[in-house]
C-alpha cells in the first residue's frame, strides 16, 4: 500500500488555456470549473485535433495531472507533456498511453465476467464519471503543460472532459491512520402513505471520505494541511487518493470533492501534529 495523495493547488485555475478546436457553447475554459459536470467539448474527434495547453505565467512545480468525467472510449489514449516553451523538447513526456484505468489483471476476473484488457466496464465507469490521472515520478518546474486526447473512433463524434487538474501533489510522509472510512451518502426523502406505500424523492448519491493524518512535523503540517484549509475553506475543490498504487480500486477510493467541515490541527505530542479531514464528493 502506498501513502495517500492529496491535490489542492490546481494551477489550472489561474492559467491561460489555448489549443485544439473546442465548441463555442462548451469551451475549453470549462476545464477550470470546479464542477466536473461542466464539460468542455471538442468540435470533432479527429486525431490530433483535441488538445490543450496551460500556461502558468511562471515556472511552477508539477507532479500530477488529471482530467475528470471524460467520454473517451476504452480505445482512447492521452499524453501529458511538461515543458518550458517547446512541447517537442519536454522536461517530461508520458507518451501516448491508455486513458482508461486497468482495474483487473488480465485473466484474473470472476468466471463468466470479461473486462476487455482489464479495464473498467463502460456502464460502471459512467456511474463514477471516469477520470484519468498521471502521477509523475518527480516534480518538474515548468511553465507549460500540454495534454493531448486521442480517440478518433469515438461513437459520439467528439471528445469531452470536465474538471482538469495540474498540480504539485502532496503525499504525506506518514500515511493516513487506520480507521479511515468511505461511505455512500443518500439524502433521498422517503414518505410513507397511510396505506403503507413508500414514495421516494430521489436525490443524487455522493461519497464521503473521512481520514486522519498523524505524526507530522510542524513544517509539513503547516505547509500542506494548514495551507489546504486556508486556501480552500469548505467551498474549494480537493482530490484525495487513499492508495495511488491500488489500481483495482482507484476509481472507488479516489474522491474529488470539497472539505465538508473544518477541523483543527492538534499538537498531540512533542513536535508532532495531527489533523482530520472530511471530504464530500462534487459533481
PDB file of C-alpha atoms in Angstrom:
ATOM      1  CA  UNK A   1       0.000   0.000   0.000  1.00  0.00           C
ATOM      2  CA  UNK A   2       1.350   3.400  -0.982  1.00  0.00           C
ATOM      3  CA  UNK A   3       0.907   6.591   1.000  1.00  0.00           C
ATOM      4  CA  UNK A   4      -2.199   8.566   0.134  1.00  0.00           C
ATOM      5  CA  UNK A   5      -2.069  11.504  -2.252  1.00  0.00           C
ATOM      6  CA  UNK A   6      -3.817  14.876  -1.954  1.00  0.00           C
ATOM      7  CA  UNK A   7      -4.187  17.513  -4.680  1.00  0.00           C
ATOM      8  CA  UNK A   8      -5.368  21.006  -3.813  1.00  0.00           C
ATOM      9  CA  UNK A   9      -3.146  23.606  -5.548  1.00  0.00           C
ATOM     10  CA  UNK A  10      -4.559  23.487  -9.064  1.00  0.00           C
ATOM     11  CA  UNK A  11      -2.567  25.764 -11.367  1.00  0.00           C
ATOM     12  CA  UNK A  12      -5.277  25.491 -13.994  1.00  0.00           C
ATOM     13  CA  UNK A  13      -7.433  27.926 -12.014  1.00  0.00           C
ATOM     14  CA  UNK A  14      -5.218  30.871 -12.975  1.00  0.00           C
ATOM     15  CA  UNK A  15      -3.603  29.520 -16.156  1.00  0.00           C
ATOM     16  CA  UNK A  16      -4.120  30.745 -19.702  1.00  0.00           C
ATOM     17  CA  UNK A  17      -5.632  27.912 -21.761  1.00  0.00           C
ATOM     18  CA  UNK A  18      -5.192  27.501 -25.506  1.00  0.00           C
ATOM     19  CA  UNK A  19      -5.014  24.911 -28.274  1.00  0.00           C
ATOM     20  CA  UNK A  20      -7.268  22.447 -30.057  1.00  0.00           C
ATOM     21  CA  UNK A  21     -10.699  23.065 -31.571  1.00  0.00           C
ATOM     22  CA  UNK A  22     -13.411  23.410 -28.928  1.00  0.00           C
ATOM     23  CA  UNK A  23     -17.155  24.034 -29.031  1.00  0.00           C
ATOM     24  CA  UNK A  24     -18.272  27.638 -28.597  1.00  0.00           C
ATOM     25  CA  UNK A  25     -21.064  26.552 -26.264  1.00  0.00           C
ATOM     26  CA  UNK A  26     -18.855  24.188 -24.224  1.00  0.00           C
ATOM     27  CA  UNK A  27     -15.498  25.976 -24.351  1.00  0.00           C
ATOM     28  CA  UNK A  28     -12.046  24.955 -23.205  1.00  0.00           C
ATOM     29  CA  UNK A  29     -12.334  27.263 -20.183  1.00  0.00           C
ATOM     30  CA  UNK A  30     -14.863  24.852 -18.645  1.00  0.00           C
ATOM     31  CA  UNK A  31     -11.923  22.625 -17.698  1.00  0.00           C
ATOM     32  CA  UNK A  32     -11.171  25.192 -14.983  1.00  0.00           C
ATOM     33  CA  UNK A  33     -14.667  24.988 -13.471  1.00  0.00           C
ATOM     34  CA  UNK A  34     -14.708  23.108 -10.131  1.00  0.00           C
ATOM     35  CA  UNK A  35     -17.761  21.009 -11.042  1.00  0.00           C
ATOM     36  CA  UNK A  36     -16.807  18.114 -13.363  1.00  0.00           C
ATOM     37  CA  UNK A  37     -20.324  18.145 -14.833  1.00  0.00           C
ATOM     38  CA  UNK A  38     -19.427  21.461 -16.529  1.00  0.00           C
ATOM     39  CA  UNK A  39     -17.680  19.985 -19.553  1.00  0.00           C
ATOM     40  CA  UNK A  40     -15.500  21.217 -22.403  1.00  0.00           C
ATOM     41  CA  UNK A  41     -16.296  19.570 -25.735  1.00  0.00           C
ATOM     42  CA  UNK A  42     -14.173  19.325 -28.870  1.00  0.00           C
ATOM     43  CA  UNK A  43     -15.618  20.139 -32.288  1.00  0.00           C
ATOM     44  CA  UNK A  44     -14.690  16.689 -33.546  1.00  0.00           C
ATOM     45  CA  UNK A  45     -12.713  13.574 -32.714  1.00  0.00           C
ATOM     46  CA  UNK A  46     -10.130  13.607 -35.494  1.00  0.00           C
ATOM     47  CA  UNK A  47      -6.656  12.525 -34.472  1.00  0.00           C
ATOM     48  CA  UNK A  48      -4.510  15.466 -33.388  1.00  0.00           C
ATOM     49  CA  UNK A  49      -7.416  17.912 -33.013  1.00  0.00           C
ATOM     50  CA  UNK A  50      -8.211  17.513 -29.323  1.00  0.00           C
ATOM     51  CA  UNK A  51      -5.536  19.013 -27.114  1.00  0.00           C
ATOM     52  CA  UNK A  52      -4.903  21.968 -24.855  1.00  0.00           C
ATOM     53  CA  UNK A  53      -2.004  23.751 -23.265  1.00  0.00           C
ATOM     54  CA  UNK A  54      -1.910  25.537 -19.908  1.00  0.00           C
ATOM     55  CA  UNK A  55       0.428  28.498 -19.423  1.00  0.00           C
ATOM     56  CA  UNK A  56       1.056  29.276 -15.747  1.00  0.00           C
ATOM     57  CA  UNK A  57       2.926  32.509 -16.481  1.00  0.00           C
ATOM     58  CA  UNK A  58       5.951  31.331 -14.489  1.00  0.00           C
ATOM     59  CA  UNK A  59       7.731  28.079 -13.743  1.00  0.00           C
ATOM     60  CA  UNK A  60       5.902  26.039 -11.117  1.00  0.00           C
ATOM     61  CA  UNK A  61       6.423  22.542  -9.674  1.00  0.00           C
ATOM     62  CA  UNK A  62       4.124  19.943 -11.258  1.00  0.00           C
ATOM     63  CA  UNK A  63       3.869  16.294 -10.213  1.00  0.00           C
ATOM     64  CA  UNK A  64       0.232  15.458 -11.032  1.00  0.00           C
ATOM     65  CA  UNK A  65      -2.154  15.838 -13.955  1.00  0.00           C
ATOM     66  CA  UNK A  66      -5.711  14.620 -14.279  1.00  0.00           C
ATOM     67  CA  UNK A  67      -8.963  15.067 -16.155  1.00  0.00           C
ATOM     68  CA  UNK A  68     -12.357  14.108 -14.749  1.00  0.00           C
ATOM     69  CA  UNK A  69     -15.622  12.983 -16.307  1.00  0.00           C
ATOM     70  CA  UNK A  70     -14.306  12.360 -19.823  1.00  0.00           C
ATOM     71  CA  UNK A  71     -16.075  10.438 -22.580  1.00  0.00           C
ATOM     72  CA  UNK A  72     -13.104   8.705 -24.200  1.00  0.00           C
ATOM     73  CA  UNK A  73     -13.720   5.057 -25.021  1.00  0.00           C
ATOM     74  CA  UNK A  74     -11.642   2.094 -23.897  1.00  0.00           C
ATOM     75  CA  UNK A  75      -9.553   2.611 -27.030  1.00  0.00           C
ATOM     76  CA  UNK A  76      -8.833   6.205 -26.042  1.00  0.00           C
ATOM     77  CA  UNK A  77      -5.403   7.472 -25.044  1.00  0.00           C
ATOM     78  CA  UNK A  78      -3.794  10.589 -23.669  1.00  0.00           C
ATOM     79  CA  UNK A  79      -0.403  12.221 -23.412  1.00  0.00           C
ATOM     80  CA  UNK A  80       0.948  14.711 -20.870  1.00  0.00           C
ATOM     81  CA  UNK A  81       3.973  16.883 -21.613  1.00  0.00           C
ATOM     82  CA  UNK A  82       5.668  19.310 -19.231  1.00  0.00           C
ATOM     83  CA  UNK A  83       7.841  21.906 -20.941  1.00  0.00           C
ATOM     84  CA  UNK A  84       9.273  25.402 -20.823  1.00  0.00           C
ATOM     85  CA  UNK A  85       8.480  26.672 -24.292  1.00  0.00           C
ATOM     86  CA  UNK A  86       8.922  23.763 -26.701  1.00  0.00           C
ATOM     87  CA  UNK A  87       6.496  20.847 -26.416  1.00  0.00           C
ATOM     88  CA  UNK A  88       8.712  18.822 -28.751  1.00  0.00           C
ATOM     89  CA  UNK A  89      11.550  19.016 -26.209  1.00  0.00           C
ATOM     90  CA  UNK A  90       9.671  18.482 -22.949  1.00  0.00           C
ATOM     91  CA  UNK A  91      11.041  18.206 -19.444  1.00  0.00           C
ATOM     92  CA  UNK A  92       8.770  15.173 -19.033  1.00  0.00           C
ATOM     93  CA  UNK A  93       6.666  13.216 -21.523  1.00  0.00           C
ATOM     94  CA  UNK A  94       4.330  10.368 -20.543  1.00  0.00           C
ATOM     95  CA  UNK A  95       3.969   9.297 -24.161  1.00  0.00           C
ATOM     96  CA  UNK A  96       0.569   8.333 -25.560  1.00  0.00           C
ATOM     97  CA  UNK A  97      -0.871   5.871 -23.022  1.00  0.00           C
ATOM     98  CA  UNK A  98      -4.328   4.278 -22.492  1.00  0.00           C
ATOM     99  CA  UNK A  99      -6.621   6.701 -20.691  1.00  0.00           C
ATOM    100  CA  UNK A 100      -8.824   4.097 -19.014  1.00  0.00           C
ATOM    101  CA  UNK A 101      -7.575   2.630 -15.736  1.00  0.00           C
ATOM    102  CA  UNK A 102      -6.636  -1.041 -15.625  1.00  0.00           C
ATOM    103  CA  UNK A 103      -8.658  -2.452 -12.742  1.00  0.00           C
ATOM    104  CA  UNK A 104      -8.425  -6.229 -13.260  1.00  0.00           C
ATOM    105  CA  UNK A 105      -5.224  -8.035 -14.316  1.00  0.00           C
ATOM    106  CA  UNK A 106      -5.986  -9.982 -17.491  1.00  0.00           C
ATOM    107  CA  UNK A 107      -7.316 -13.452 -16.723  1.00  0.00           C
ATOM    108  CA  UNK A 108      -7.985 -12.868 -13.015  1.00  0.00           C
ATOM    109  CA  UNK A 109     -11.625 -11.718 -13.158  1.00  0.00           C
ATOM    110  CA  UNK A 110     -14.607 -13.772 -11.969  1.00  0.00           C
ATOM    111  CA  UNK A 111     -15.753 -16.715 -14.062  1.00  0.00           C
ATOM    112  CA  UNK A 112     -18.105 -15.558 -16.820  1.00  0.00           C
ATOM    113  CA  UNK A 113     -17.109 -11.916 -16.366  1.00  0.00           C
ATOM    114  CA  UNK A 114     -14.935 -10.419 -19.088  1.00  0.00           C
ATOM    115  CA  UNK A 115     -13.426  -6.945 -18.984  1.00  0.00           C
ATOM    116  CA  UNK A 116     -11.501  -6.184 -22.152  1.00  0.00           C
ATOM    117  CA  UNK A 117      -7.865  -5.518 -21.345  1.00  0.00           C
ATOM    118  CA  UNK A 118      -8.674  -5.445 -17.632  1.00  0.00           C
ATOM    119  CA  UNK A 119     -10.375  -2.048 -17.971  1.00  0.00           C
ATOM    120  CA  UNK A 120     -13.441  -0.882 -16.067  1.00  0.00           C
ATOM    121  CA  UNK A 121     -16.618  -1.669 -17.991  1.00  0.00           C
ATOM    122  CA  UNK A 122     -18.405   1.255 -19.647  1.00  0.00           C
ATOM    123  CA  UNK A 123     -21.618   1.128 -17.618  1.00  0.00           C
ATOM    124  CA  UNK A 124     -19.762   1.135 -14.304  1.00  0.00           C
ATOM    125  CA  UNK A 125     -17.461   3.921 -15.472  1.00  0.00           C
ATOM    126  CA  UNK A 126     -20.432   6.142 -16.308  1.00  0.00           C
ATOM    127  CA  UNK A 127     -21.655   5.966 -12.709  1.00  0.00           C
ATOM    128  CA  UNK A 128     -18.298   7.241 -11.447  1.00  0.00           C
ATOM    129  CA  UNK A 129     -17.629   9.889 -14.098  1.00  0.00           C
ATOM    130  CA  UNK A 130     -14.447   8.195 -15.256  1.00  0.00           C
ATOM    131  CA  UNK A 131     -11.210  10.049 -14.537  1.00  0.00           C
ATOM    132  CA  UNK A 132      -7.637   9.798 -15.791  1.00  0.00           C
ATOM    133  CA  UNK A 133      -4.608  10.504 -13.603  1.00  0.00           C
ATOM    134  CA  UNK A 134      -0.915  10.891 -14.331  1.00  0.00           C
ATOM    135  CA  UNK A 135       1.248  10.569 -11.221  1.00  0.00           C
ATOM    136  CA  UNK A 136       4.617  11.832 -12.327  1.00  0.00           C
ATOM    137  CA  UNK A 137       7.798  10.282 -10.886  1.00  0.00           C
ATOM    138  CA  UNK A 138       9.129  13.622  -9.617  1.00  0.00           C
ATOM    139  CA  UNK A 139       8.020  17.237  -9.643  1.00  0.00           C
ATOM    140  CA  UNK A 140       9.345  19.332 -12.534  1.00  0.00           C
ATOM    141  CA  UNK A 141       9.443  23.124 -12.557  1.00  0.00           C
ATOM    142  CA  UNK A 142       7.752  24.125 -15.798  1.00  0.00           C
ATOM    143  CA  UNK A 143       5.692  26.953 -17.213  1.00  0.00           C
ATOM    144  CA  UNK A 144       3.605  24.922 -19.663  1.00  0.00           C
ATOM    145  CA  UNK A 145       1.704  21.646 -19.609  1.00  0.00           C
ATOM    146  CA  UNK A 146       0.211  20.197 -22.781  1.00  0.00           C
ATOM    147  CA  UNK A 147      -2.383  17.415 -22.717  1.00  0.00           C
ATOM    148  CA  UNK A 148      -3.403  15.542 -25.890  1.00  0.00           C
ATOM    149  CA  UNK A 149      -6.516  13.348 -26.101  1.00  0.00           C
ATOM    150  CA  UNK A 150      -6.854  10.669 -28.796  1.00  0.00           C
ATOM    151  CA  UNK A 151      -9.973   8.660 -29.613  1.00  0.00           C
ATOM    152  CA  UNK A 152     -10.696   9.171 -33.340  1.00  0.00           C
ATOM    153  CA  UNK A 153     -13.318   6.401 -33.490  1.00  0.00           C
ATOM    154  CA  UNK A 154     -15.355   7.721 -30.550  1.00  0.00           C
ATOM    155  CA  UNK A 155     -19.014   6.989 -31.341  1.00  0.00           C
ATOM    156  CA  UNK A 156     -20.114  10.426 -30.086  1.00  0.00           C
ATOM    157  CA  UNK A 157     -18.113  12.150 -32.799  1.00  0.00           C
ATOM    158  CA  UNK A 158     -16.437  14.431 -30.269  1.00  0.00           C
ATOM    159  CA  UNK A 159     -14.362  14.258 -27.092  1.00  0.00           C
ATOM    160  CA  UNK A 160     -15.255  15.948 -23.844  1.00  0.00           C
ATOM    161  CA  UNK A 161     -13.993  16.275 -20.294  1.00  0.00           C
ATOM    162  CA  UNK A 162     -14.907  18.024 -17.078  1.00  0.00           C
ATOM    163  CA  UNK A 163     -12.515  19.410 -14.475  1.00  0.00           C
ATOM    164  CA  UNK A 164      -8.791  19.265 -15.258  1.00  0.00           C
ATOM    165  CA  UNK A 165      -6.111  19.187 -12.570  1.00  0.00           C
ATOM    166  CA  UNK A 166      -2.462  20.200 -12.921  1.00  0.00           C
ATOM    167  CA  UNK A 167      -0.743  20.473  -9.586  1.00  0.00           C
ATOM    168  CA  UNK A 168       2.033  19.603  -7.159  1.00  0.00           C
ATOM    169  CA  UNK A 169       0.535  16.639  -5.316  1.00  0.00           C
ATOM    170  CA  UNK A 170       1.100  16.219  -1.580  1.00  0.00           C
ATOM    171  CA  UNK A 171       1.999  12.743  -0.357  1.00  0.00           C
ATOM    172  CA  UNK A 172       2.099  12.868   3.470  1.00  0.00           C
ATOM    173  CA  UNK A 173       5.305  11.409   4.895  1.00  0.00           C
ATOM    174  CA  UNK A 174       3.174   9.431   7.366  1.00  0.00           C
ATOM    175  CA  UNK A 175       0.188   7.702   5.811  1.00  0.00           C
ATOM    176  CA  UNK A 176      -3.427   8.104   6.875  1.00  0.00           C
ATOM    177  CA  UNK A 177      -4.307   6.227  10.059  1.00  0.00           C
ATOM    178  CA  UNK A 178      -6.365   3.068  10.364  1.00  0.00           C
ATOM    179  CA  UNK A 179      -9.984   3.933  10.982  1.00  0.00           C
ATOM    180  CA  UNK A 180     -10.410   5.900   7.752  1.00  0.00           C
ATOM    181  CA  UNK A 181     -13.791   5.393   6.098  1.00  0.00           C
ATOM    182  CA  UNK A 182     -15.652   5.944   2.855  1.00  0.00           C
ATOM    183  CA  UNK A 183     -19.430   5.887   2.544  1.00  0.00           C
ATOM    184  CA  UNK A 184     -22.239   6.436   0.073  1.00  0.00           C
ATOM    185  CA  UNK A 185     -24.450   9.297   1.228  1.00  0.00           C
ATOM    186  CA  UNK A 186     -28.071   9.169   0.070  1.00  0.00           C
ATOM    187  CA  UNK A 187     -30.201  12.161   1.054  1.00  0.00           C
ATOM    188  CA  UNK A 188     -33.284  10.941  -0.795  1.00  0.00           C
ATOM    189  CA  UNK A 189     -36.518  11.552   1.097  1.00  0.00           C
ATOM    190  CA  UNK A 190     -38.923   8.697   1.731  1.00  0.00           C
ATOM    191  CA  UNK A 191     -42.548   9.311   2.690  1.00  0.00           C
ATOM    192  CA  UNK A 192     -44.990   6.546   3.575  1.00  0.00           C
ATOM    193  CA  UNK A 193     -48.699   6.866   2.904  1.00  0.00           C
ATOM    194  CA  UNK A 194     -51.390   5.744   5.323  1.00  0.00           C
ATOM    195  CA  UNK A 195     -51.797   2.656   3.183  1.00  0.00           C
ATOM    196  CA  UNK A 196     -48.134   1.757   3.643  1.00  0.00           C
ATOM    197  CA  UNK A 197     -46.845   2.681   0.195  1.00  0.00           C
ATOM    198  CA  UNK A 198     -43.428   4.328   0.090  1.00  0.00           C
ATOM    199  CA  UNK A 199     -42.847   7.390  -2.097  1.00  0.00           C
ATOM    200  CA  UNK A 200     -39.325   8.453  -2.952  1.00  0.00           C
ATOM    201  CA  UNK A 201     -37.943  11.902  -3.668  1.00  0.00           C
ATOM    202  CA  UNK A 202     -34.688  10.641  -5.147  1.00  0.00           C
ATOM    203  CA  UNK A 203     -31.542  12.756  -4.944  1.00  0.00           C
ATOM    204  CA  UNK A 204     -28.099  12.002  -6.386  1.00  0.00           C
ATOM    205  CA  UNK A 205     -25.869   9.979  -4.084  1.00  0.00           C
ATOM    206  CA  UNK A 206     -22.366  11.132  -3.296  1.00  0.00           C
ATOM    207  CA  UNK A 207     -19.364   9.747  -1.452  1.00  0.00           C
ATOM    208  CA  UNK A 208     -17.916  10.965   1.824  1.00  0.00           C
ATOM    209  CA  UNK A 209     -14.306  10.204   2.758  1.00  0.00           C
ATOM    210  CA  UNK A 210     -13.048  10.582   6.342  1.00  0.00           C
ATOM    211  CA  UNK A 211      -9.444  10.153   7.386  1.00  0.00           C
ATOM    212  CA  UNK A 212      -6.880  11.311   9.897  1.00  0.00           C
ATOM    213  CA  UNK A 213      -3.211  12.106   9.415  1.00  0.00           C
ATOM    214  CA  UNK A 214      -0.918  11.964  12.446  1.00  0.00           C
ATOM    215  CA  UNK A 215       2.735  12.255  13.493  1.00  0.00           C
ATOM    216  CA  UNK A 216       3.703  15.007  11.031  1.00  0.00           C
ATOM    217  CA  UNK A 217       6.269  17.620  11.990  1.00  0.00           C
ATOM    218  CA  UNK A 218       5.309  21.279  12.152  1.00  0.00           C
ATOM    219  CA  UNK A 219       6.818  22.189   8.767  1.00  0.00           C
ATOM    220  CA  UNK A 220       4.953  19.550   6.782  1.00  0.00           C
ATOM    221  CA  UNK A 221       1.674  20.092   8.606  1.00  0.00           C
ATOM    222  CA  UNK A 222       1.614  23.874   8.213  1.00  0.00           C
ATOM    223  CA  UNK A 223       2.983  23.938   4.658  1.00  0.00           C
ATOM    224  CA  UNK A 224       0.310  21.500   3.471  1.00  0.00           C
ATOM    225  CA  UNK A 225      -2.700  20.771   5.696  1.00  0.00           C
ATOM    226  CA  UNK A 226      -2.849  24.307   7.109  1.00  0.00           C
ATOM    227  CA  UNK A 227      -2.479  25.903   3.669  1.00  0.00           C
ATOM    228  CA  UNK A 228      -5.001  23.495   2.164  1.00  0.00           C
ATOM    229  CA  UNK A 229      -7.741  24.568   4.558  1.00  0.00           C
ATOM    230  CA  UNK A 230      -6.740  28.239   4.426  1.00  0.00           C
ATOM    231  CA  UNK A 231      -6.904  28.326   0.634  1.00  0.00           C
ATOM    232  CA  UNK A 232      -9.905  26.076   0.059  1.00  0.00           C
ATOM    233  CA  UNK A 233     -12.143  26.506   3.093  1.00  0.00           C
ATOM    234  CA  UNK A 234     -15.335  24.483   2.704  1.00  0.00           C
ATOM    235  CA  UNK A 235     -16.082  25.623  -0.841  1.00  0.00           C
ATOM    236  CA  UNK A 236     -12.868  24.892  -2.729  1.00  0.00           C
ATOM    237  CA  UNK A 237     -12.127  21.642  -4.511  1.00  0.00           C
ATOM    238  CA  UNK A 238      -9.689  18.916  -3.491  1.00  0.00           C
ATOM    239  CA  UNK A 239      -8.811  15.424  -4.721  1.00  0.00           C
ATOM    240  CA  UNK A 240      -7.776  12.612  -2.374  1.00  0.00           C
ATOM    241  CA  UNK A 241      -6.469   9.163  -3.352  1.00  0.00           C
ATOM    242  CA  UNK A 242      -6.458   6.694  -0.488  1.00  0.00           C
ATOM    243  CA  UNK A 243      -3.902   4.445  -2.216  1.00  0.00           C
ATOM    244  CA  UNK A 244      -2.476   5.504  -5.600  1.00  0.00           C
ATOM    245  CA  UNK A 245      -0.919   2.041  -6.040  1.00  0.00           C
ATOM    246  CA  UNK A 246      -4.230   0.177  -5.774  1.00  0.00           C
ATOM    247  CA  UNK A 247      -5.260   0.437  -9.420  1.00  0.00           C
ATOM    248  CA  UNK A 248      -8.028  -2.155  -8.984  1.00  0.00           C
ATOM    249  CA  UNK A 249      -9.975   0.186  -6.697  1.00  0.00           C
ATOM    250  CA  UNK A 250      -8.561   3.570  -7.670  1.00  0.00           C
ATOM    251  CA  UNK A 251     -11.924   4.734  -9.051  1.00  0.00           C
ATOM    252  CA  UNK A 252     -13.654   3.710  -5.819  1.00  0.00           C
ATOM    253  CA  UNK A 253     -11.129   5.136  -3.375  1.00  0.00           C
ATOM    254  CA  UNK A 254     -10.361   8.397  -5.152  1.00  0.00           C
ATOM    255  CA  UNK A 255     -12.709  11.224  -4.208  1.00  0.00           C
ATOM    256  CA  UNK A 256     -12.817  14.626  -5.873  1.00  0.00           C
ATOM    257  CA  UNK A 257     -14.828  16.974  -3.716  1.00  0.00           C
ATOM    258  CA  UNK A 258     -14.773  19.702  -1.107  1.00  0.00           C
ATOM    259  CA  UNK A 259     -13.879  19.903   2.564  1.00  0.00           C
ATOM    260  CA  UNK A 260     -17.161  19.248   4.355  1.00  0.00           C
ATOM    261  CA  UNK A 261     -16.052  20.653   7.702  1.00  0.00           C
ATOM    262  CA  UNK A 262     -13.031  22.498   9.014  1.00  0.00           C
ATOM    263  CA  UNK A 263     -11.044  20.767  11.751  1.00  0.00           C
ATOM    264  CA  UNK A 264      -8.173  21.880  13.980  1.00  0.00           C
ATOM    265  CA  UNK A 265      -4.528  20.961  13.705  1.00  0.00           C
ATOM    266  CA  UNK A 266      -3.705  19.275  17.008  1.00  0.00           C
ATOM    267  CA  UNK A 267      -0.317  19.117  18.751  1.00  0.00           C
ATOM    268  CA  UNK A 268      -0.743  15.574  20.148  1.00  0.00           C
ATOM    269  CA  UNK A 269       2.781  15.040  21.457  1.00  0.00           C
ATOM    270  CA  UNK A 270       6.064  16.899  21.410  1.00  0.00           C
ATOM    271  CA  UNK A 271       6.887  18.124  17.894  1.00  0.00           C
ATOM    272  CA  UNK A 272       4.167  16.009  16.240  1.00  0.00           C
ATOM    273  CA  UNK A 273       0.819  17.129  14.849  1.00  0.00           C
ATOM    274  CA  UNK A 274      -2.410  15.612  13.557  1.00  0.00           C
ATOM    275  CA  UNK A 275      -5.479  16.642  11.581  1.00  0.00           C
ATOM    276  CA  UNK A 276      -8.754  15.071  10.480  1.00  0.00           C
ATOM    277  CA  UNK A 277     -10.292  15.513   7.036  1.00  0.00           C
ATOM    278  CA  UNK A 278     -13.853  15.063   5.793  1.00  0.00           C
ATOM    279  CA  UNK A 279     -14.291  15.313   2.009  1.00  0.00           C
ATOM    280  CA  UNK A 280     -17.649  15.198   0.229  1.00  0.00           C
ATOM    281  CA  UNK A 281     -17.824  14.434  -3.481  1.00  0.00           C
ATOM    282  CA  UNK A 282     -18.551  17.119  -6.097  1.00  0.00           C
ATOM    283  CA  UNK A 283     -20.305  16.512  -9.416  1.00  0.00           C
TER     284      UNK A 283
END
